XYZ file of C-alpha atoms in Angstrom:
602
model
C 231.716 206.896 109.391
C 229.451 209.411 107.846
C 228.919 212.256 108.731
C 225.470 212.675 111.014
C 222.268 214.239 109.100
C 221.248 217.258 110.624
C 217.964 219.255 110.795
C 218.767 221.259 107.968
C 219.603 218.345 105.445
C 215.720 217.755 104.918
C 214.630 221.659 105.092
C 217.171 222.006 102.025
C 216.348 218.902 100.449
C 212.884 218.678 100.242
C 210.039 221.340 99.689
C 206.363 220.965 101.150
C 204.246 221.517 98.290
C 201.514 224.193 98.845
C 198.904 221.751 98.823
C 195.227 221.272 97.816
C 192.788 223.266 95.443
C 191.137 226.442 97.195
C 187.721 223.680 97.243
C 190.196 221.871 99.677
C 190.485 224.522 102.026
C 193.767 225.294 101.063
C 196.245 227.252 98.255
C 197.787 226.017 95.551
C 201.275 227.097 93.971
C 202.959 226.123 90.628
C 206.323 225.193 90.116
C 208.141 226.780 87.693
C 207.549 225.335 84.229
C 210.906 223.823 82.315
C 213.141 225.059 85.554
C 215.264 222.261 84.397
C 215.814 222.543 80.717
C 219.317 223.691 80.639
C 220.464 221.217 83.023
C 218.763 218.175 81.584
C 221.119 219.653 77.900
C 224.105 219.608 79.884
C 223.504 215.928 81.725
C 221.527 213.697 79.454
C 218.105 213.572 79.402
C 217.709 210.681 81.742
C 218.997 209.980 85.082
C 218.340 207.230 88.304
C 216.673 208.024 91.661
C 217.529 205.325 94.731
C 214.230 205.015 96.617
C 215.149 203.912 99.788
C 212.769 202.602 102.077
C 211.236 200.622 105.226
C 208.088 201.080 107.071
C 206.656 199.487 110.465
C 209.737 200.124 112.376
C 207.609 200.549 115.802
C 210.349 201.971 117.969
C 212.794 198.779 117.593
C 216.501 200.911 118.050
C 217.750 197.472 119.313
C 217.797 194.351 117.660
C 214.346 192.455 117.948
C 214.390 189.267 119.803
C 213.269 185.623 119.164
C 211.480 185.392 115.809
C 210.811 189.180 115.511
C 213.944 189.824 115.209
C 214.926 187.274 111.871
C 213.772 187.000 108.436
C 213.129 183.977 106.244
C 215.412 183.628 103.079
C 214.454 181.157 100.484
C 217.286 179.151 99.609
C 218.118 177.955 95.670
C 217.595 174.429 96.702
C 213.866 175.170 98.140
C 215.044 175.434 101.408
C 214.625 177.983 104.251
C 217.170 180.249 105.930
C 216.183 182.115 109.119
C 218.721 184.985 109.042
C 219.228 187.359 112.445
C 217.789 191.025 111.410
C 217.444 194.567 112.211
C 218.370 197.332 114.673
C 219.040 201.014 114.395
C 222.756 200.614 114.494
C 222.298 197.972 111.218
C 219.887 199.590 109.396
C 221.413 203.325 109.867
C 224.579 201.623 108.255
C 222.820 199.884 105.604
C 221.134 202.783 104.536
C 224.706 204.540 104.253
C 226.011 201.671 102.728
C 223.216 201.637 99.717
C 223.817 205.635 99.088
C 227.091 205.376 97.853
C 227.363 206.020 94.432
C 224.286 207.358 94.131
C 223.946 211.078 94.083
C 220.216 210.971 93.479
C 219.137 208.940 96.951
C 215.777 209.539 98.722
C 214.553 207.789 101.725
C 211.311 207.190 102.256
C 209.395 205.603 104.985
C 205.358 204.078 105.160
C 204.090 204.754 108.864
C 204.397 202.975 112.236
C 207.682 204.229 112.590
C 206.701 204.411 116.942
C 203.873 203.383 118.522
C 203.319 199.839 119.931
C 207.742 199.994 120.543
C 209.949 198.430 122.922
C 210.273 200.222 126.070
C 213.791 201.851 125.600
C 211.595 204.234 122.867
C 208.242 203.726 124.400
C 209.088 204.724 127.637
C 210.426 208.492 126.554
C 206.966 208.860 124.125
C 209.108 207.317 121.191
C 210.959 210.788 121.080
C 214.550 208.468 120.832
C 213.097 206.774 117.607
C 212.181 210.014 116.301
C 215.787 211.388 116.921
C 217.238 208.136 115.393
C 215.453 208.774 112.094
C 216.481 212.052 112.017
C 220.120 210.803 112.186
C 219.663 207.963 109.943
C 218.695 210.556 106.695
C 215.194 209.602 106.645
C 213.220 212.522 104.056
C 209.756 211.642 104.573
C 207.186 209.100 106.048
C 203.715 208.887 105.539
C 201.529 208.079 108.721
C 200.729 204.761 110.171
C 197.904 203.753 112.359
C 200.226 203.408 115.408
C 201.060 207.496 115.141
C 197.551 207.730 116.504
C 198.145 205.431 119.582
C 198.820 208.942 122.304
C 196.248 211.048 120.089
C 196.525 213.997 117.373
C 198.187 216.250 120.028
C 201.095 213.937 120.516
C 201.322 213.425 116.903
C 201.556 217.450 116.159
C 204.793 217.234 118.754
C 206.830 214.414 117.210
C 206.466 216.620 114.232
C 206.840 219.936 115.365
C 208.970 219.079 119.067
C 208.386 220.223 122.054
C 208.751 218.634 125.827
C 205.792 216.366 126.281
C 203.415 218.152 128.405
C 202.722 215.720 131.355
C 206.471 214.265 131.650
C 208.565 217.221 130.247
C 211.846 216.844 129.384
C 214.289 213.705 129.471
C 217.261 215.158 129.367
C 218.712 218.286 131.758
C 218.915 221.198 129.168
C 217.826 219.784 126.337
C 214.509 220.347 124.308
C 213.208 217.755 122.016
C 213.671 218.948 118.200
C 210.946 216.889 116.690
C 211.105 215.164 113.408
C 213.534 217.000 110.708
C 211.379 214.667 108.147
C 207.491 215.692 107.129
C 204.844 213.117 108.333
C 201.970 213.295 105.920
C 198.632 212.779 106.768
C 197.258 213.266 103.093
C 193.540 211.448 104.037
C 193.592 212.606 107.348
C 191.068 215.681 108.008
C 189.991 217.973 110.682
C 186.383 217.691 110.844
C 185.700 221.292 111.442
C 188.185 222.290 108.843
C 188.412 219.650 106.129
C 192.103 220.392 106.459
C 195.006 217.495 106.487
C 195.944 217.036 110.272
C 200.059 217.832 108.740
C 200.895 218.044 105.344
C 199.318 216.221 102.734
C 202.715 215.902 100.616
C 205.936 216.904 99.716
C 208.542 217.499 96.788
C 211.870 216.036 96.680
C 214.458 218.495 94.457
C 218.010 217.629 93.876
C 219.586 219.606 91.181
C 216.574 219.568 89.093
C 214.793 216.887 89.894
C 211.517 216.918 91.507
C 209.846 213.697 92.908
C 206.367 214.327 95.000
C 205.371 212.030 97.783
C 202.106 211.976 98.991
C 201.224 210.268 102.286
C 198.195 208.553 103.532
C 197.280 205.642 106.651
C 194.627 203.135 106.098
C 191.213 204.510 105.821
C 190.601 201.589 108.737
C 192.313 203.524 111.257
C 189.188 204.565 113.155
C 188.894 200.712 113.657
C 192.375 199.881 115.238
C 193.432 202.809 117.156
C 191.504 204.260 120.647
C 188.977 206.585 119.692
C 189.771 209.038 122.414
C 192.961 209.649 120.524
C 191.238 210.324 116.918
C 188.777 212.727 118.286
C 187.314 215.280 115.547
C 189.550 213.769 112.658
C 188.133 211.892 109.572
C 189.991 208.828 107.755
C 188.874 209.394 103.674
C 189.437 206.576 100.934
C 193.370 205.697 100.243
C 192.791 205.697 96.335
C 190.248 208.878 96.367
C 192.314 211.103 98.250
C 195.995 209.741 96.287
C 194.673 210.626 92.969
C 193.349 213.922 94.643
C 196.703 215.098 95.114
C 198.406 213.363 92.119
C 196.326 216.107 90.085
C 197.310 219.056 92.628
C 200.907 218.305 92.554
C 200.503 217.329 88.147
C 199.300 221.070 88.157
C 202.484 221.935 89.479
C 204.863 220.423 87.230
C 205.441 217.583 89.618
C 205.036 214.381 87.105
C 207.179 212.227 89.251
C 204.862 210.828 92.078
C 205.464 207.917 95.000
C 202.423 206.862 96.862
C 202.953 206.265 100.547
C 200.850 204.008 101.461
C 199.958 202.540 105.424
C 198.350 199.476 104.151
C 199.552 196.239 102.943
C 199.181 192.870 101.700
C 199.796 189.227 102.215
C 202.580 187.599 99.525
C 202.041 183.938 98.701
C 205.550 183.149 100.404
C 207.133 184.296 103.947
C 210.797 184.745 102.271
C 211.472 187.741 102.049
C 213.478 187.533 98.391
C 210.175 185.689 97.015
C 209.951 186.456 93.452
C 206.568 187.733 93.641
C 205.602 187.536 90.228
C 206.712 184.102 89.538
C 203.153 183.154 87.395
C 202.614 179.780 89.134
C 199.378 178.448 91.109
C 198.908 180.491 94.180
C 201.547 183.375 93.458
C 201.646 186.462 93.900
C 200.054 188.736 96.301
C 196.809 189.537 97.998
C 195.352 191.349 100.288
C 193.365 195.419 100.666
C 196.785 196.719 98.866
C 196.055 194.743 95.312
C 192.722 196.406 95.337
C 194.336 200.077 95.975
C 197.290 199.662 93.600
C 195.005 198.785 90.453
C 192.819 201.965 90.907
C 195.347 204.568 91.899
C 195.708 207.009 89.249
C 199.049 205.889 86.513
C 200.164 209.450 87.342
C 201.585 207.377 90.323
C 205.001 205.501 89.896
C 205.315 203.434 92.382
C 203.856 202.613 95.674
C 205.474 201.600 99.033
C 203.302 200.035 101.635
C 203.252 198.585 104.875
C 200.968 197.358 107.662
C 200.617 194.171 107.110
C 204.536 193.554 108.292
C 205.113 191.323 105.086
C 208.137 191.319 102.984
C 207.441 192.088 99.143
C 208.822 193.362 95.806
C 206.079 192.827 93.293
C 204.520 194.356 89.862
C 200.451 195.298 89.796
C 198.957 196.707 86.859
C 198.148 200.602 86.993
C 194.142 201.572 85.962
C 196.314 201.991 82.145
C 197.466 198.809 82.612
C 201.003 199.096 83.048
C 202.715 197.120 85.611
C 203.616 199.231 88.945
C 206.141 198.398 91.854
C 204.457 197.584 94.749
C 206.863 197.001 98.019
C 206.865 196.137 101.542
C 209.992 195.771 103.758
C 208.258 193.797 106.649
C 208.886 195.487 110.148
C 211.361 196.939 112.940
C 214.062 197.805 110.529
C 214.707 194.214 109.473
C 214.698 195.076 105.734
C 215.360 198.210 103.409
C 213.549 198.327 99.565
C 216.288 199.716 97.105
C 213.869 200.955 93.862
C 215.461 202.385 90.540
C 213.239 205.127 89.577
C 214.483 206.650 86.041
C 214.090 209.909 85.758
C 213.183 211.703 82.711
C 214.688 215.851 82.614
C 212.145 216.681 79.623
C 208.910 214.822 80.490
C 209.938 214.961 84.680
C 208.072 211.880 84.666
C 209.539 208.225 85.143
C 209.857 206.118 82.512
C 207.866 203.131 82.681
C 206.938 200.922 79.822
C 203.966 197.909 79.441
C 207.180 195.342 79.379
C 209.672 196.782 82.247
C 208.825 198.534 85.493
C 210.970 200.281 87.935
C 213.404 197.588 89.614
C 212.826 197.257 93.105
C 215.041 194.565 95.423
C 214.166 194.405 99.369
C 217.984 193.713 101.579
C 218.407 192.454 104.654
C 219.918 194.436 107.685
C 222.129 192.315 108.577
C 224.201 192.108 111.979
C 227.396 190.913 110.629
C 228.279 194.495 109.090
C 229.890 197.347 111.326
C 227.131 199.217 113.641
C 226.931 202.979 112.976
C 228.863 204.626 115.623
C 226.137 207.410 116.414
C 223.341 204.980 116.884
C 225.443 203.130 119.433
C 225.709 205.995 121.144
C 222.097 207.366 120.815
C 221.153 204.058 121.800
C 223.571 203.838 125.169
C 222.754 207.237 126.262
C 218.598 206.456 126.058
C 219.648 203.207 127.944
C 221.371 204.782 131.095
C 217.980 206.686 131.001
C 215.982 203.697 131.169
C 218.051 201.247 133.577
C 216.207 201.747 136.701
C 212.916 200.778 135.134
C 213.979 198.608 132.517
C 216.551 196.163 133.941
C 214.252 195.079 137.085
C 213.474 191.222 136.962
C 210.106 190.391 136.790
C 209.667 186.646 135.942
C 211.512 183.717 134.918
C 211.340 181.235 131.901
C 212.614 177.828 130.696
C 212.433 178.529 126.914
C 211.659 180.687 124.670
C 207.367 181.872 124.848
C 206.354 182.702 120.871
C 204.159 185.199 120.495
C 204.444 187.586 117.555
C 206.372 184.841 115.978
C 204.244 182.294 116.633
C 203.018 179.795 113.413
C 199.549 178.995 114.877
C 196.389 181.424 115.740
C 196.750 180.826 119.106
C 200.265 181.420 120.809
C 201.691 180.222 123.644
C 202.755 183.631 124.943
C 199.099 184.660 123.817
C 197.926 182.102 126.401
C 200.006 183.153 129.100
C 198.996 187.086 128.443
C 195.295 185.795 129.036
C 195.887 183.943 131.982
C 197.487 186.863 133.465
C 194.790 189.019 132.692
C 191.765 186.377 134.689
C 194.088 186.143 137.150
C 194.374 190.446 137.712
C 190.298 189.949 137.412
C 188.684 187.018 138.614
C 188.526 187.598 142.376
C 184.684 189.109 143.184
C 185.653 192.425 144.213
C 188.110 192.771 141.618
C 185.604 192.150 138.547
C 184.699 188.592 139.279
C 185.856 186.999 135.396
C 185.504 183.903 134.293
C 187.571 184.535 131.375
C 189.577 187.148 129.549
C 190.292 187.238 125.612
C 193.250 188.826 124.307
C 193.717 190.414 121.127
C 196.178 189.030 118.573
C 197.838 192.580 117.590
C 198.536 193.659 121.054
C 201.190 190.747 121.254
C 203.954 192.900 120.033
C 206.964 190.007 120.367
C 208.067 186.927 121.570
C 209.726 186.475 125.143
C 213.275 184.898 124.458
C 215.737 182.595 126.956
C 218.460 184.219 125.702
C 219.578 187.449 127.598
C 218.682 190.489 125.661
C 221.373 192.251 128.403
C 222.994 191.529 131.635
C 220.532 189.914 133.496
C 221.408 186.509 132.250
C 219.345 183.277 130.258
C 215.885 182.679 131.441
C 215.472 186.158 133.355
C 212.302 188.400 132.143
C 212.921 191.996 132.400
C 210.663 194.580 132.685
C 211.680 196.271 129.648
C 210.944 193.078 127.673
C 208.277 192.527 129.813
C 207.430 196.250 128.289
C 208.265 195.399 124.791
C 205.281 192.425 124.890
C 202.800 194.380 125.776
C 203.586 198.355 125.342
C 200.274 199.760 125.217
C 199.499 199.519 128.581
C 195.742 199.378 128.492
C 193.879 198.974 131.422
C 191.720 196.034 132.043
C 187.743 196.053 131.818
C 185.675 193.512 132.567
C 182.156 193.229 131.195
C 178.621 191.302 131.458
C 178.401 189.579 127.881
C 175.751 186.692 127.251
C 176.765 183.601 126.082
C 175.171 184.993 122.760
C 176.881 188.240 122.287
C 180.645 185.618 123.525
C 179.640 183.747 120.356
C 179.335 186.677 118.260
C 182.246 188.134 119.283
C 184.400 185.156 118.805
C 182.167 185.058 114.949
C 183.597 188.257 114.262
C 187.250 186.936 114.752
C 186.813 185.331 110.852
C 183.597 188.248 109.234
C 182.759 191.242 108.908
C 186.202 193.515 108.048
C 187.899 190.560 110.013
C 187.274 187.855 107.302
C 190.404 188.569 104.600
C 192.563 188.323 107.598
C 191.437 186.700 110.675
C 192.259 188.499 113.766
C 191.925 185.427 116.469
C 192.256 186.250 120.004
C 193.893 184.542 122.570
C 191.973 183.122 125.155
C 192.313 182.153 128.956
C 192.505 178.686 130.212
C 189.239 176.788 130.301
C 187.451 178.459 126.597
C 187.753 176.137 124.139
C 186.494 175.924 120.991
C 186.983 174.667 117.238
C 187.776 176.655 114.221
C 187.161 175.342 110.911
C 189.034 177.195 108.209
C 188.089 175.311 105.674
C 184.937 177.357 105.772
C 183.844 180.945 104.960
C 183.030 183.957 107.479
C 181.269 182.951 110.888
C 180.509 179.774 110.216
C 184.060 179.454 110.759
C 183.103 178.714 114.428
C 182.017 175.682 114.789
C 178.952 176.416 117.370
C 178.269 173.602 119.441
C 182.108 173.136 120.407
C 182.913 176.635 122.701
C 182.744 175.687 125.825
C 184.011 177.150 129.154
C 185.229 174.920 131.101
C 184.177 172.171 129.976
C 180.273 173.082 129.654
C 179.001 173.987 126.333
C 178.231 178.161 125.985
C 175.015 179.135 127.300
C 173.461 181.694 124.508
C 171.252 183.063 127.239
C 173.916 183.136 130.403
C 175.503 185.672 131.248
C 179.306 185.645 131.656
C 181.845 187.920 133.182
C 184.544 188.532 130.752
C 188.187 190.643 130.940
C 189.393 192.153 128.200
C 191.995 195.346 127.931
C 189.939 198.768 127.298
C 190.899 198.771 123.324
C 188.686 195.562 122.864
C 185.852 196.636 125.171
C 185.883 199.811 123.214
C 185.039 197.363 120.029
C 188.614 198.015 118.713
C 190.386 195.398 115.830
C 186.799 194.649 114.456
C 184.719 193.473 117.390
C 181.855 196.169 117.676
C 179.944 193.215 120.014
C 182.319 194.274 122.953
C 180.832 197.575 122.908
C 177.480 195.880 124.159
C 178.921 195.004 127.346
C 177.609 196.023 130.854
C 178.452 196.322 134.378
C 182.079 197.306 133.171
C 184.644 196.724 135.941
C 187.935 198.343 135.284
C 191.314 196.911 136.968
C 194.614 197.088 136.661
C 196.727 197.511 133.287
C 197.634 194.734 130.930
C 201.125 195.412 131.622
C 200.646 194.943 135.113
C 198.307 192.181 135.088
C 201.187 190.842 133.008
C 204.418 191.482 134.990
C 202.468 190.429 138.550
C 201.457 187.166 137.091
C 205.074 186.498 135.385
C 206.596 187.429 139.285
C 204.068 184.489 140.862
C 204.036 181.687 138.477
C 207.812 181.893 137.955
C 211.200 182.188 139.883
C 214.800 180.872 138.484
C 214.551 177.420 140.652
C 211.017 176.942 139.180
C 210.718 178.895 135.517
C 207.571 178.955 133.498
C 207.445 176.958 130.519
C 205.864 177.796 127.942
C 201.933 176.005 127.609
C 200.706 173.814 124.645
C 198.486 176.495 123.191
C 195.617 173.856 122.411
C 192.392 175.833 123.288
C 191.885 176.426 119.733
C 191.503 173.539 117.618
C 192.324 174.460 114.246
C 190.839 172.409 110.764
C 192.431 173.507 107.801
């Protein structure tokens, strides 16, 4: 096996650049010029970088389960495989695996690597995922929305370590390092200062090479994330602030440039070897990332993105009009991106011509390979940590609940999460709703029959109890009028909502039809939302639950924020975990509903 990483692998390996013009608010420092002449005489004048990378890993050390935890493989016959993925242990190997051979190897990461994670990392403030990546040779991420989910403060300490100042330390004698990789927050500013929150970007050297990364989260953040935890920062434009410090780090002698990017798109195909693009009806790729990738500056070589959780290798024209990789290695560590970026020693640029761009191939972590030995172990001793929370049942089930994986809009497990939730609420002194909405994103995976551990088939845990819904938000409910419902559930399909829908799951007894074969709000149909079978009075008012991200007007639905008379209850989690323990036990498990609330035209 390997040897393990440690700290001082990244320190020697990669250099923080000095960063931004003195307008910036910061210093600038050159490189020296034609450092690497007399190596390049002595080696060739070309040579290949590996650009490894994987993004959206959320915490997921152990293998997903159900549906989160597979990809889709598109077969030579047309057909579909679903192929088991992911895990520390797998992709920590993998990653090994791909380096050999390969004395020019950087790995590279695109944000979300914690937040929203399982409870084995979630429960110690994701400081075990942070160690893992450290282990695993990761050199640099860029930030994802999800970093944001405990605030700027807890941000600074995954990067910089440090006990975490309410629980302290997990382990007796032992002080958490913090990550041995940079995070860059390129378009993330103080407000006071106009200074990047952590570095903007770094420089990659190995014997004379120099590669520049520059990091940056979607300029949506502000949107998705509690805004108690983003307090006095500013989000700037993805493309404006990239081409900012392509010029900074150009005026440096850096020519070689990856973009890490937090934001995605949507390929036309779910299989993760799609040929993306193949130049027949409907190909291809869409989505905010096509936009960014055709106006960030050419001094860029490639991009790697994430986000969206979609798996994709594809080409899009620069502003010159030379084609550009563009990749995405869905989520939780289910897939690595291996990209051939050729290295000129004269111009330190990549070569890229108008007919060939740099190859980039997306593998799966697969579970049929030997498990690295030191994430086994990472992973056992977080574990014995964890048992006395995680292990306890809390609920029973007949089959497997889809959530994350679910096809549909509406999910079954979505269903049961809002039941739970006017069930915590609906009594009169404990908020008195008539029904709770649920939204999509904070269904983080599926609840599967099969044992995850020793508990045995059928028996929810707590920590996958946990792992569904990790946020642990605490329930509001709020005075709405039938007219403010409807524009809430209008803002599911408009607004920033309408290039991808975000449609919430709602409680037994709201029904409604949604008609996708139309544009923005008029999406939903009107006269069919009804609650409980009586058609939505515009100028009633109704008592509705929702978890405090919503009724903050989180995801896109500023109309919460109009809400009155707020009530707040117990957490989702709870609300979750309580309902699970009465609706459920192993002679009588809970199977899984119909999830026909929504109708759905297409």
């Amino acid at each position: 096996m390997p040897a393990t990483p440690q700290r001082g692998r990244t320190v020697r390996r990669l250099t923080i650049g000095a960063a931004v013009l003195a307008a910036a608010g910061l210093t600038a420092a050159a490189l020296p010029a034609g450092a690497d002449t007399g190596h390049a005489a002595r080696t060739g004048r070309t040579v290949d970088v590996q650009l490894l990378s994987f993004n959206d890993f959320h915490g997921n050390l152990e293998p997903p389960q159900g549906s989160s935890g597979t990809v889709e493989e598109a077969q030579p016959d047309g057909s579909k495989k679903t192929v088991p993925a992911g895990g520390a242990e797998y992709l920590a190997q993998s990653l090994r695996t791909a380096r050999k051979g390969h004395p020019y190897s950087v790995t590279a990461a695109a944000g979300d690597l914690v937040g929203a994670s399982p409870l084995l990392s979630g429960l110690f403030h994701d400081e075990p995922t942070i160690e893992a990546m450290n282990r695993l040779g990761l050199d640099v991420t860029s930030v994802g929305n999800h970093e944001f989910d405990e605030g700027r403060a807890e941000l600074t300490r995954l990067q910089k370590g440090g006990c975490h100042p309410k629980d302290g330390c997990y382990e007796h004698g032992k002080k958490f390092r913090g990550a041995g990789f940079p995070y860059l927050t390129a378009n993330v500013t103080d407000e006071k200062t106009g200074k990047p929150l952590l570095k903007p970007y770094t420089v990659w050297q190995h014997k004379g090479v120099k590669i520049g990364f520059i990091g940056v989260t979607l300029e949506g953040t502000p949107d998705i994330v509690n805004a108690d935890g983003i307090k006095g920062l500013k989000f700037h434009d993805e493309v404006e602030t990239i081409n900012k410090y392509a010029k900074v780090l150009n005026k440096q002698g850096v020519k070689s440039i990856v973009a890490l990017i937090h934001e995605g798109g949507l390929p036309a195909s779910t299989s993760y070897n799609y040929h993306c693009d193949s130049p027949g009806p409907g190909d291809g790729i869409s989505g905010p990332i096509t936009d960014i990738a055709k106006h960030v500056t050419s001094k860029v070589d490639a991009l790697v993105t994430g986000h969206t959780h979609q798996a994709y290798s594809c080409t899009i024209p620069d502003p010159s009009g030379r084609p550009r990789t563009v990749t995405s290695a869905a989520s939780y560590g289910k897939l690595y991106t291996d990209t051939t970026l050729t290295y000129d020693r004269r111009t330190r640029d990549i070569v890229r011509t108008s007919v060939k761009a740099p190859g980039a191939v997306n593998h799966v972590v697969d579970r049929t390979q030997p498990k690295a030995a030191d994430m086994t172990s990472l992973i056992a001793r977080w574990n014995k940590l964890a048992a006395p929370v995680a292990s306890r049942p809390v609920g029973h089930i007949s089959a497997d609940i889809a959530g994350r994986g679910a096809a549909a809009p509406e999910s079954p497990l979505g269903d049961v999460i809002s039941d739970a939730q006017l069930e915590a609420t609906k009594a009169d002194g404990k908020g008195g709703a008539q029904l709770a909405l649920m939204n999509p994103g904070g269904v983080r995976s599926d609840l599967a029959f099969t044992a995850s551990g020793s508990e045995g088939d059928g028996v929810v845990t707590y920590g996958e109890a946990f792992t569904v819904q990790p946020f642990t938000n605490m329930m509001n409910v709020v005075d709405l009028t039938g007219a403010q419902l409807l524009t809430a559930l209008q803002q599911q399909v408009s607004g920033p909502n309408e290039a991808s829908p975000k449609i919430l799951q709602v409680s037994r007894g709201l029904t409604y039809t949604l008609d996708m074969t139309k544009k923005g709000a008029d999406r939903i149909v009107k006269d069919s939302v009804k609650l409980d079978g009586a058609a939505l009075d515009p100028a009633k008012t109704y008592r509705v639950a929702m978890n405090e991200f919503l009724a903050g007007g989180g995801d896109g639905f500023p109309a919460f924020k109009d809400g009155k008379n707020k009530y707040v209850g117990p957490s989702d989690l709870d609300a979750f975990t309580t309902y699970l323990t009465a609706h459920s036990s192993a002679a009588d498990p809970l199977t899984p509903p119909k999830a026909d609330r929504i109708t759905v035209v297409k």
